[in-house]
Amino acid sequence: MRIRQCVVRTVLALGLAAGGMLTTTSPASASAAAPSALNCSAQLITGSGGHRGANITCTGSSFTGVIDCRRTDNGYTYRHFGNRVPSGGTSTVWCDLGATVVQAYGTPS
């Protein structure tokens, strides 16, 4: 994983921990073969039965929403992927019941 992606994901995680809406910009790569830079925002949501998730919206290219979830009973962290959507669309991703969102972001697809 590139260091810049780690920094972006850490910023997202800190923002999501505080709750609410957050926005981040992925750095553009100098390589011509690299995927387009994504500009993403994630909004935390709560569903039926207390499921936690995020609505992730990105522009720049098609993308797949991704969230890292942490179980509240044993601290186990895992990743869920949302649907692939075109630029400007929203990918909705859910954690399992009894887990919280640690970070949310889009990945080019």
C-alpha positions as a printed Julia matrix, in Angstrom:
109×3 Matrix{Float64}:
   0.0    0.0     0.0
   1.35   3.41   -0.89
   2.18   5.75    1.98
  -0.13   8.45    0.59
  -3.04   6.0     0.6
  -2.23   5.11    4.22
  -2.33   8.79    5.14
  -5.66   9.31    3.34
  -7.18   6.25    5.0
  -5.92   7.34    8.43
  -7.51  10.76    7.96
 -10.77   9.06    6.93
 -10.65   6.79    9.96
 -10.17   9.71   12.33
 -12.98  11.65   10.68
 -15.35   8.68   10.79
 -14.54   8.09   14.43
 -15.73  11.63   15.1
 -18.87  10.94   13.04
 -20.67  12.91   10.4
 -19.65  13.76    6.86
 -16.05  13.87    5.75
 -14.26  14.56    2.51
 -10.85  13.55    1.24
  -8.88  13.89   -1.94
  -6.61  11.14   -3.18
  -3.29  12.39   -4.54
  -2.77  12.19   -8.29
  -0.06   9.82   -9.41
   2.74  10.88  -11.76
   2.54   7.56  -13.59
   0.51   7.52  -16.8
  -0.56   3.92  -16.11
  -1.97   4.78  -12.67
  -5.76   5.03  -12.24
  -7.42   8.44  -12.07
  -7.39  10.25   -8.78
 -10.63   9.87   -6.85
 -12.27  12.63   -4.85
 -14.43  10.88   -2.25
 -16.73  11.66    0.63
 -18.24   9.2     3.09
 -21.29   9.58    5.3
 -21.93   7.19    8.18
 -25.37   5.57    8.23
 -27.32   3.34   10.61
 -29.73   0.75    9.24
 -32.4   -1.55   10.57
 -31.5   -3.48   13.67
 -28.53  -1.18   14.34
 -26.35  -2.15   11.38
 -23.63   0.46   10.73
 -22.39   1.4     7.29
 -21.39   4.22    4.99
 -22.57   5.91    1.8
 -19.44   6.6    -0.25
 -19.55   9.02   -3.19
 -16.54   9.57   -5.47
 -15.75  11.49   -8.65
 -12.85  10.94  -11.02
 -13.56   7.41  -12.27
 -15.74   4.42  -11.58
 -15.11   3.01   -8.11
 -16.06   0.46   -5.5
 -16.92   1.54   -1.95
 -14.86  -0.08    0.82
 -15.26  -0.02    4.61
 -13.21  -1.5     7.38
 -15.35  -2.7    10.27
 -14.49  -3.55   13.87
 -16.58  -5.92   15.97
 -17.52  -4.42   19.33
 -17.34  -7.74   21.21
 -13.79  -8.86   20.41
 -12.18  -6.03   18.39
 -11.77  -8.13   15.22
 -11.32  -5.88   12.16
 -12.46  -6.91    8.68
 -13.26  -5.35    5.29
 -16.5   -5.18    3.27
 -16.89  -4.05   -0.33
 -19.87  -2.25   -1.82
 -21.2   -2.09   -5.33
 -19.19  -0.76   -8.28
 -20.59   2.56   -9.51
 -19.68   5.21  -12.1
 -18.05   8.51  -11.21
 -20.46  10.66   -9.18
 -22.44   7.65   -7.97
 -22.86   6.38   -4.41
 -21.77   2.97   -3.15
 -23.45   1.8     0.06
 -21.53  -0.63    2.25
 -22.63  -2.3     5.52
 -20.82  -3.86    8.48
 -22.2   -6.93   10.21
 -24.52  -6.41   13.18
 -22.48  -5.57   16.28
 -19.65  -3.84   14.4
 -18.69  -0.22   13.78
 -17.12   1.51   10.78
 -13.41   2.18   11.27
 -12.76   3.77    7.86
 -14.54   4.25    4.55
 -13.15   5.06    1.13
 -13.49   4.38   -2.59
 -11.08   2.37   -4.69
 -10.86   2.75   -8.48
 -12.39  -0.12  -10.4
